[in-house]
JSON list of C-alpha atoms in Angstrom, two decimals:
[
{"chain": "A", "resi": 1, "resn": "LEU", "atom": "CA", "xyz": [33.01, 53.26, 51.07]},
{"chain": "A", "resi": 2, "resn": "ALA", "atom": "CA", "xyz": [31.62, 54.93, 47.95]},
{"chain": "A", "resi": 3, "resn": "LYS", "atom": "CA", "xyz": [28.28, 53.12, 48.39]},
{"chain": "A", "resi": 4, "resn": "GLY", "atom": "CA", "xyz": [28.10, 54.20, 52.04]},
{"chain": "A", "resi": 5, "resn": "GLY", "atom": "CA", "xyz": [29.01, 57.79, 51.17]},
{"chain": "A", "resi": 6, "resn": "GLY", "atom": "CA", "xyz": [26.31, 57.95, 48.50]},
{"chain": "A", "resi": 7, "resn": "ALA", "atom": "CA", "xyz": [23.72, 56.64, 50.95]},
{"chain": "A", "resi": 8, "resn": "VAL", "atom": "CA", "xyz": [24.73, 59.26, 53.53]},
{"chain": "A", "resi": 9, "resn": "ILE", "atom": "CA", "xyz": [24.48, 62.04, 50.93]},
{"chain": "A", "resi": 10, "resn": "CYS", "atom": "CA", "xyz": [20.99, 60.81, 49.94]},
{"chain": "A", "resi": 11, "resn": "ARG", "atom": "CA", "xyz": [19.92, 60.81, 53.59]},
{"chain": "A", "resi": 12, "resn": "ILE", "atom": "CA", "xyz": [21.32, 64.31, 54.11]},
{"chain": "A", "resi": 13, "resn": "ARG", "atom": "CA", "xyz": [19.42, 65.53, 51.03]},
{"chain": "A", "resi": 14, "resn": "ALA", "atom": "CA", "xyz": [16.23, 63.92, 52.31]},
{"chain": "A", "resi": 15, "resn": "VAL", "atom": "CA", "xyz": [16.65, 65.55, 55.74]},
{"chain": "A", "resi": 16, "resn": "LEU", "atom": "CA", "xyz": [17.37, 68.95, 54.21]},
{"chain": "A", "resi": 17, "resn": "THR", "atom": "CA", "xyz": [14.38, 68.65, 51.89]},
{"chain": "A", "resi": 18, "resn": "ALA", "atom": "CA", "xyz": [12.16, 67.74, 54.85]},
{"chain": "A", "resi": 19, "resn": "LEU", "atom": "CA", "xyz": [13.48, 70.76, 56.79]},
{"chain": "A", "resi": 20, "resn": "VAL", "atom": "CA", "xyz": [12.81, 73.12, 53.90]},
{"chain": "A", "resi": 21, "resn": "VAL", "atom": "CA", "xyz": [9.32, 71.72, 53.36]},
{"chain": "A", "resi": 22, "resn": "SER", "atom": "CA", "xyz": [8.65, 71.97, 57.11]},
{"chain": "A", "resi": 23, "resn": "SER", "atom": "CA", "xyz": [9.88, 75.58, 57.15]},
{"chain": "A", "resi": 24, "resn": "ALA", "atom": "CA", "xyz": [7.67, 76.47, 54.20]},
{"chain": "A", "resi": 25, "resn": "SER", "atom": "CA", "xyz": [4.68, 74.93, 55.93]},
{"chain": "A", "resi": 26, "resn": "ALA", "atom": "CA", "xyz": [5.47, 76.72, 59.20]},
{"chain": "A", "resi": 27, "resn": "ALA", "atom": "CA", "xyz": [5.85, 80.04, 57.39]},
{"chain": "A", "resi": 28, "resn": "LYS", "atom": "CA", "xyz": [2.47, 79.62, 55.72]},
{"chain": "A", "resi": 29, "resn": "GLU", "atom": "CA", "xyz": [0.85, 78.73, 59.04]},
{"chain": "A", "resi": 30, "resn": "ILE", "atom": "CA", "xyz": [2.43, 81.70, 60.83]},
{"chain": "A", "resi": 31, "resn": "SER", "atom": "CA", "xyz": [1.31, 84.02, 58.06]},
{"chain": "A", "resi": 32, "resn": "ASN", "atom": "CA", "xyz": [-2.26, 82.68, 58.15]},
{"chain": "A", "resi": 33, "resn": "GLN", "atom": "CA", "xyz": [-2.46, 82.87, 61.95]},
{"chain": "A", "resi": 34, "resn": "ALA", "atom": "CA", "xyz": [-1.01, 86.38, 62.06]},
{"chain": "A", "resi": 35, "resn": "THR", "atom": "CA", "xyz": [-3.63, 87.50, 59.55]},
{"chain": "A", "resi": 36, "resn": "LEU", "atom": "CA", "xyz": [-6.35, 85.84, 61.63]},
{"chain": "A", "resi": 37, "resn": "ALA", "atom": "CA", "xyz": [-5.05, 87.68, 64.71]},
{"chain": "A", "resi": 38, "resn": "GLY", "atom": "CA", "xyz": [-4.83, 90.99, 62.85]},
{"chain": "A", "resi": 39, "resn": "LEU", "atom": "CA", "xyz": [-1.08, 91.31, 63.45]},
{"chain": "A", "resi": 40, "resn": "GLY", "atom": "CA", "xyz": [2.12, 91.28, 61.42]},
{"chain": "A", "resi": 41, "resn": "THR", "atom": "CA", "xyz": [4.02, 88.00, 61.28]},
{"chain": "A", "resi": 42, "resn": "THR", "atom": "CA", "xyz": [6.97, 89.20, 63.37]},
{"chain": "A", "resi": 43, "resn": "GLU", "atom": "CA", "xyz": [4.71, 90.70, 66.01]},
{"chain": "A", "resi": 44, "resn": "PHE", "atom": "CA", "xyz": [2.53, 87.57, 66.12]},
{"chain": "A", "resi": 45, "resn": "GLN", "atom": "CA", "xyz": [5.52, 85.25, 66.50]},
{"chain": "A", "resi": 46, "resn": "LYS", "atom": "CA", "xyz": [6.83, 87.33, 69.39]},
{"chain": "A", "resi": 47, "resn": "TYR", "atom": "CA", "xyz": [3.49, 87.05, 71.20]},
{"chain": "A", "resi": 48, "resn": "ALA", "atom": "CA", "xyz": [3.25, 83.35, 70.36]},
{"chain": "A", "resi": 49, "resn": "ALA", "atom": "CA", "xyz": [6.63, 82.77, 72.01]},
{"chain": "A", "resi": 50, "resn": "GLY", "atom": "CA", "xyz": [5.37, 84.49, 75.14]},
{"chain": "A", "resi": 51, "resn": "ALA", "atom": "CA", "xyz": [2.05, 82.62, 75.08]},
{"chain": "A", "resi": 52, "resn": "ARG", "atom": "CA", "xyz": [3.85, 79.27, 75.01]},
{"chain": "A", "resi": 53, "resn": "THR", "atom": "CA", "xyz": [5.25, 80.07, 78.47]},
{"chain": "A", "resi": 54, "resn": "VAL", "atom": "CA", "xyz": [1.71, 79.85, 79.87]},
{"chain": "A", "resi": 55, "resn": "GLY", "atom": "CA", "xyz": [0.68, 76.81, 77.82]},
{"chain": "A", "resi": 56, "resn": "VAL", "atom": "CA", "xyz": [-1.11, 78.62, 74.99]},
{"chain": "A", "resi": 57, "resn": "GLU", "atom": "CA", "xyz": [0.03, 77.41, 71.57]},
{"chain": "A", "resi": 58, "resn": "GLN", "atom": "CA", "xyz": [0.21, 79.69, 68.56]},
{"chain": "A", "resi": 59, "resn": "ASP", "atom": "CA", "xyz": [-3.00, 78.43, 66.90]},
{"chain": "A", "resi": 60, "resn": "LYS", "atom": "CA", "xyz": [-4.96, 79.03, 70.11]},
{"chain": "A", "resi": 61, "resn": "LEU", "atom": "CA", "xyz": [-3.37, 82.47, 70.48]},
{"chain": "A", "resi": 62, "resn": "ALA", "atom": "CA", "xyz": [-4.51, 83.36, 66.96]},
{"chain": "A", "resi": 63, "resn": "ASP", "atom": "CA", "xyz": [-8.06, 82.31, 67.92]},
{"chain": "A", "resi": 64, "resn": "ILE", "atom": "CA", "xyz": [-7.95, 84.38, 71.12]},
{"chain": "A", "resi": 65, "resn": "PHE", "atom": "CA", "xyz": [-6.73, 87.47, 69.26]},
{"chain": "A", "resi": 66, "resn": "LYS", "atom": "CA", "xyz": [-9.33, 86.95, 66.50]},
{"chain": "A", "resi": 67, "resn": "ASP", "atom": "CA", "xyz": [-12.10, 86.61, 69.09]},
{"chain": "A", "resi": 68, "resn": "THR", "atom": "CA", "xyz": [-10.87, 89.77, 70.83]},
{"chain": "A", "resi": 69, "resn": "ASN", "atom": "CA", "xyz": [-11.16, 91.71, 67.57]},
{"chain": "A", "resi": 70, "resn": "ASP", "atom": "CA", "xyz": [-14.54, 90.13, 66.86]},
{"chain": "A", "resi": 71, "resn": "LYS", "atom": "CA", "xyz": [-16.04, 90.90, 70.28]},
{"chain": "A", "resi": 72, "resn": "MET", "atom": "CA", "xyz": [-14.68, 94.46, 70.32]},
{"chain": "A", "resi": 73, "resn": "GLY", "atom": "CA", "xyz": [-16.08, 95.00, 66.82]},
{"chain": "A", "resi": 74, "resn": "ASP", "atom": "CA", "xyz": [-19.42, 93.50, 67.80]},
{"chain": "A", "resi": 75, "resn": "PHE", "atom": "CA", "xyz": [-19.79, 95.87, 70.76]},
{"chain": "A", "resi": 76, "resn": "ALA", "atom": "CA", "xyz": [-18.63, 98.89, 68.73]},
{"chain": "A", "resi": 77, "resn": "ALA", "atom": "CA", "xyz": [-21.16, 98.10, 65.98]},
{"chain": "A", "resi": 78, "resn": "THR", "atom": "CA", "xyz": [-24.15, 97.04, 68.06]},
{"chain": "A", "resi": 79, "resn": "GLY", "atom": "CA", "xyz": [-23.61, 98.22, 71.64]},
{"chain": "A", "resi": 80, "resn": "GLY", "atom": "CA", "xyz": [-24.31, 94.66, 72.70]},
{"chain": "A", "resi": 81, "resn": "GLY", "atom": "CA", "xyz": [-22.82, 91.22, 72.58]},
{"chain": "A", "resi": 82, "resn": "GLU", "atom": "CA", "xyz": [-20.61, 89.43, 75.04]},
{"chain": "A", "resi": 83, "resn": "LEU", "atom": "CA", "xyz": [-18.73, 92.58, 76.09]},
{"chain": "A", "resi": 84, "resn": "LYS", "atom": "CA", "xyz": [-21.85, 94.49, 77.13]},
{"chain": "A", "resi": 85, "resn": "ASN", "atom": "CA", "xyz": [-21.29, 93.55, 80.79]},
{"chain": "A", "resi": 86, "resn": "PHE", "atom": "CA", "xyz": [-17.71, 94.83, 80.62]},
{"chain": "A", "resi": 87, "resn": "PHE", "atom": "CA", "xyz": [-18.69, 98.15, 79.06]},
{"chain": "A", "resi": 88, "resn": "ASP", "atom": "CA", "xyz": [-21.68, 98.59, 81.42]},
{"chain": "A", "resi": 89, "resn": "ASN", "atom": "CA", "xyz": [-19.99, 97.52, 84.67]},
{"chain": "A", "resi": 90, "resn": "ILE", "atom": "CA", "xyz": [-16.19, 97.82, 84.38]},
{"chain": "A", "resi": 91, "resn": "ALA", "atom": "CA", "xyz": [-15.34, 100.47, 81.77]},
{"chain": "A", "resi": 92, "resn": "PRO", "atom": "CA", "xyz": [-17.17, 103.33, 83.56]},
{"chain": "A", "resi": 93, "resn": "LYS", "atom": "CA", "xyz": [-15.30, 102.52, 86.81]},
{"chain": "A", "resi": 94, "resn": "VAL", "atom": "CA", "xyz": [-11.93, 103.01, 85.10]},
{"chain": "A", "resi": 95, "resn": "GLY", "atom": "CA", "xyz": [-12.87, 105.81, 82.71]},
{"chain": "A", "resi": 96, "resn": "LEU", "atom": "CA", "xyz": [-12.93, 103.84, 79.46]},
{"chain": "A", "resi": 97, "resn": "THR", "atom": "CA", "xyz": [-15.28, 103.68, 76.50]},
{"chain": "A", "resi": 98, "resn": "ALA", "atom": "CA", "xyz": [-15.41, 101.46, 73.42]},
{"chain": "A", "resi": 99, "resn": "ASP", "atom": "CA", "xyz": [-13.48, 104.22, 71.61]},
{"chain": "A", "resi": 100, "resn": "SER", "atom": "CA", "xyz": [-10.54, 103.57, 73.96]},
{"chain": "A", "resi": 101, "resn": "PHE", "atom": "CA", "xyz": [-10.07, 100.21, 72.21]},
{"chain": "A", "resi": 102, "resn": "LYS", "atom": "CA", "xyz": [-10.75, 101.26, 68.59]},
{"chain": "A", "resi": 103, "resn": "LYS", "atom": "CA", "xyz": [-7.21, 101.87, 67.34]},
{"chain": "A", "resi": 104, "resn": "LEU", "atom": "CA", "xyz": [-5.55, 99.09, 69.35]},
{"chain": "A", "resi": 105, "resn": "ASN", "atom": "CA", "xyz": [-4.33, 95.81, 67.90]},
{"chain": "A", "resi": 106, "resn": "SER", "atom": "CA", "xyz": [-5.72, 92.61, 69.42]},
{"chain": "A", "resi": 107, "resn": "LYS", "atom": "CA", "xyz": [-2.89, 92.14, 71.93]},
{"chain": "A", "resi": 108, "resn": "ASP", "atom": "CA", "xyz": [-2.98, 95.75, 73.13]},
{"chain": "A", "resi": 109, "resn": "ALA", "atom": "CA", "xyz": [-6.80, 95.67, 73.38]},
{"chain": "A", "resi": 110, "resn": "LEU", "atom": "CA", "xyz": [-6.59, 92.51, 75.46]},
{"chain": "A", "resi": 111, "resn": "ALA", "atom": "CA", "xyz": [-3.89, 94.06, 77.68]},
{"chain": "A", "resi": 112, "resn": "LEU", "atom": "CA", "xyz": [-6.02, 97.18, 78.26]},
{"chain": "A", "resi": 113, "resn": "TYR", "atom": "CA", "xyz": [-9.00, 94.92, 79.01]},
{"chain": "A", "resi": 114, "resn": "VAL", "atom": "CA", "xyz": [-7.02, 93.02, 81.69]},
{"chain": "A", "resi": 115, "resn": "THR", "atom": "CA", "xyz": [-5.53, 96.19, 83.15]},
{"chain": "A", "resi": 116, "resn": "SER", "atom": "CA", "xyz": [-9.05, 97.64, 83.36]},
{"chain": "A", "resi": 117, "resn": "LEU", "atom": "CA", "xyz": [-10.35, 94.56, 85.15]},
{"chain": "A", "resi": 118, "resn": "GLU", "atom": "CA", "xyz": [-7.48, 94.80, 87.63]},
{"chain": "A", "resi": 119, "resn": "LYS", "atom": "CA", "xyz": [-8.09, 98.52, 88.23]},
{"chain": "A", "resi": 120, "resn": "ALA", "atom": "CA", "xyz": [-11.74, 97.69, 88.91]},
{"chain": "A", "resi": 121, "resn": "ASN", "atom": "CA", "xyz": [-10.52, 95.20, 91.56]},
{"chain": "A", "resi": 122, "resn": "VAL", "atom": "CA", "xyz": [-12.44, 92.22, 90.22]},
{"chain": "A", "resi": 123, "resn": "ASN", "atom": "CA", "xyz": [-11.97, 88.95, 92.06]},
{"chain": "A", "resi": 124, "resn": "GLN", "atom": "CA", "xyz": [-10.65, 85.77, 90.42]},
{"chain": "A", "resi": 125, "resn": "GLN", "atom": "CA", "xyz": [-14.10, 84.46, 89.50]},
{"chain": "A", "resi": 126, "resn": "GLU", "atom": "CA", "xyz": [-15.04, 87.77, 87.88]},
{"chain": "A", "resi": 127, "resn": "MET", "atom": "CA", "xyz": [-11.68, 87.92, 86.08]},
{"chain": "A", "resi": 128, "resn": "THR", "atom": "CA", "xyz": [-12.34, 84.47, 84.64]},
{"chain": "A", "resi": 129, "resn": "PHE", "atom": "CA", "xyz": [-15.91, 85.43, 83.69]},
{"chain": "A", "resi": 130, "resn": "TYR", "atom": "CA", "xyz": [-14.82, 88.57, 81.84]},
{"chain": "A", "resi": 131, "resn": "MET", "atom": "CA", "xyz": [-11.83, 86.89, 80.19]},
{"chain": "A", "resi": 132, "resn": "GLU", "atom": "CA", "xyz": [-13.89, 83.99, 78.91]},
{"chain": "A", "resi": 133, "resn": "ALA", "atom": "CA", "xyz": [-16.47, 86.48, 77.62]},
{"chain": "A", "resi": 134, "resn": "ILE", "atom": "CA", "xyz": [-13.86, 87.99, 75.33]},
{"chain": "A", "resi": 135, "resn": "ALA", "atom": "CA", "xyz": [-12.26, 84.71, 74.19]},
{"chain": "A", "resi": 136, "resn": "ASN", "atom": "CA", "xyz": [-12.25, 81.07, 75.26]},
{"chain": "A", "resi": 137, "resn": "ASP", "atom": "CA", "xyz": [-9.09, 80.12, 77.17]},
{"chain": "A", "resi": 138, "resn": "SER", "atom": "CA", "xyz": [-7.91, 83.74, 77.34]},
{"chain": "A", "resi": 139, "resn": "THR", "atom": "CA", "xyz": [-7.69, 83.51, 81.15]},
{"chain": "A", "resi": 140, "resn": "ALA", "atom": "CA", "xyz": [-4.38, 81.66, 80.72]},
{"chain": "A", "resi": 141, "resn": "LEU", "atom": "CA", "xyz": [-2.89, 84.83, 79.23]},
{"chain": "A", "resi": 142, "resn": "VAL", "atom": "CA", "xyz": [-3.66, 87.06, 82.22]},
{"chain": "A", "resi": 143, "resn": "PRO", "atom": "CA", "xyz": [-0.11, 86.88, 83.68]},
{"chain": "A", "resi": 144, "resn": "LEU", "atom": "CA", "xyz": [1.27, 88.11, 80.34]},
{"chain": "A", "resi": 145, "resn": "LEU", "atom": "CA", "xyz": [-1.33, 90.86, 79.93]},
{"chain": "A", "resi": 146, "resn": "ARG", "atom": "CA", "xyz": [-0.88, 92.57, 83.29]},
{"chain": "A", "resi": 147, "resn": "ASN", "atom": "CA", "xyz": [0.81, 95.98, 83.32]},
{"chain": "A", "resi": 148, "resn": "GLY", "atom": "CA", "xyz": [-0.16, 96.74, 79.75]},
{"chain": "A", "resi": 149, "resn": "GLY", "atom": "CA", "xyz": [1.19, 93.42, 78.46]},
{"chain": "A", "resi": 150, "resn": "LYS", "atom": "CA", "xyz": [4.72, 93.98, 79.76]},
{"chain": "A", "resi": 151, "resn": "ALA", "atom": "CA", "xyz": [5.52, 90.26, 80.12]},
{"chain": "A", "resi": 152, "resn": "PHE", "atom": "CA", "xyz": [4.23, 89.62, 76.58]},
{"chain": "A", "resi": 153, "resn": "ASN", "atom": "CA", "xyz": [6.51, 92.37, 75.27]},
{"chain": "A", "resi": 154, "resn": "ASP", "atom": "CA", "xyz": [9.53, 91.23, 77.29]},
{"chain": "A", "resi": 155, "resn": "LEU", "atom": "CA", "xyz": [9.20, 87.57, 76.33]},
{"chain": "A", "resi": 156, "resn": "GLY", "atom": "CA", "xyz": [8.60, 88.50, 72.69]},
{"chain": "A", "resi": 157, "resn": "GLN", "atom": "CA", "xyz": [11.70, 90.65, 72.61]},
{"chain": "A", "resi": 158, "resn": "ALA", "atom": "CA", "xyz": [13.72, 87.82, 74.19]},
{"chain": "A", "resi": 159, "resn": "ALA", "atom": "CA", "xyz": [12.46, 85.46, 71.45]},
{"chain": "A", "resi": 160, "resn": "LEU", "atom": "CA", "xyz": [13.42, 88.00, 68.78]},
{"chain": "A", "resi": 161, "resn": "ASP", "atom": "CA", "xyz": [16.86, 88.50, 70.35]},
{"chain": "A", "resi": 162, "resn": "ALA", "atom": "CA", "xyz": [17.37, 84.72, 70.51]},
{"chain": "A", "resi": 163, "resn": "GLY", "atom": "CA", "xyz": [16.70, 84.45, 66.77]},
{"chain": "A", "resi": 164, "resn": "ILE", "atom": "CA", "xyz": [13.65, 82.19, 67.03]},
{"chain": "A", "resi": 165, "resn": "VAL", "atom": "CA", "xyz": [11.38, 84.66, 65.24]},
{"chain": "A", "resi": 166, "resn": "MET", "atom": "CA", "xyz": [11.43, 84.42, 61.45]},
{"chain": "A", "resi": 167, "resn": "ASP", "atom": "CA", "xyz": [11.61, 87.80, 59.74]},
{"chain": "A", "resi": 168, "resn": "GLU", "atom": "CA", "xyz": [9.19, 88.89, 57.02]},
{"chain": "A", "resi": 169, "resn": "THR", "atom": "CA", "xyz": [11.65, 88.17, 54.21]},
{"chain": "A", "resi": 170, "resn": "THR", "atom": "CA", "xyz": [12.29, 84.61, 55.41]},
{"chain": "A", "resi": 171, "resn": "ILE", "atom": "CA", "xyz": [8.56, 83.95, 55.75]},
{"chain": "A", "resi": 172, "resn": "ALA", "atom": "CA", "xyz": [7.85, 85.33, 52.28]},
{"chain": "A", "resi": 173, "resn": "ALA", "atom": "CA", "xyz": [10.64, 83.24, 50.74]},
{"chain": "A", "resi": 174, "resn": "ALA", "atom": "CA", "xyz": [9.53, 80.08, 52.56]},
{"chain": "A", "resi": 175, "resn": "LYS", "atom": "CA", "xyz": [5.90, 80.63, 51.50]},
{"chain": "A", "resi": 176, "resn": "GLN", "atom": "CA", "xyz": [6.96, 81.14, 47.87]},
{"chain": "A", "resi": 177, "resn": "PHE", "atom": "CA", "xyz": [9.09, 78.01, 48.00]},
{"chain": "A", "resi": 178, "resn": "GLY", "atom": "CA", "xyz": [6.11, 76.11, 49.42]},
{"chain": "A", "resi": 179, "resn": "ILE", "atom": "CA", "xyz": [3.94, 77.29, 46.52]},
{"chain": "A", "resi": 180, "resn": "GLU", "atom": "CA", "xyz": [6.58, 76.25, 44.01]},
{"chain": "A", "resi": 181, "resn": "LEU", "atom": "CA", "xyz": [7.08, 72.90, 45.72]},
{"chain": "A", "resi": 182, "resn": "SER", "atom": "CA", "xyz": [3.34, 72.27, 45.71]},
{"chain": "A", "resi": 183, "resn": "GLY", "atom": "CA", "xyz": [3.17, 73.07, 42.00]},
{"chain": "A", "resi": 184, "resn": "LEU", "atom": "CA", "xyz": [6.08, 70.73, 41.32]},
{"chain": "A", "resi": 185, "resn": "GLY", "atom": "CA", "xyz": [4.37, 67.98, 43.30]},
{"chain": "A", "resi": 186, "resn": "GLN", "atom": "CA", "xyz": [1.15, 68.42, 41.32]},
{"chain": "A", "resi": 187, "resn": "TYR", "atom": "CA", "xyz": [3.11, 68.37, 38.07]},
{"chain": "A", "resi": 188, "resn": "LEU", "atom": "CA", "xyz": [4.93, 65.16, 39.04]},
{"chain": "A", "resi": 189, "resn": "THR", "atom": "CA", "xyz": [1.67, 63.53, 40.16]},
{"chain": "A", "resi": 190, "resn": "SER", "atom": "CA", "xyz": [-0.02, 64.27, 36.86]}
]
């Protein structure tokens, strides 16, 4: 019995270690992706939970938000780029300018973009054209971005309420643990 108990304890330790290492890795990834998206980690995780409901994983969401920031910045700086058609053909119809997007985060800019396309009564082909101009695969997010991103907000809040969003303190602690674990691994290897 003692031998069996020791083996079980070793297995439990191994499982717990794997969970902690996995959590540290996930925290680092969430932090990196949130930075890429230009959002805080809590905010990004909430939107990632919503995006999963339409088949968009968190790494793809980070890319979409990054591209949104990039394309908006490109138009603001040059007056050209892939959003030129939007600002020439759609924005004037709904009373928007590039300045309307300046102070918005990537999710809110994308929600305003979709709401503007809807107000301009674009058809499905045009919606896809304009969405893909701002970011590849962003068309999948349209159901979440309607009505100012209401579904994104609601699903994100539900994820937060369900406790599946790691708070900033947990992410910071997991990242620090990951750094320490990596250093320990390098020390043991050498």
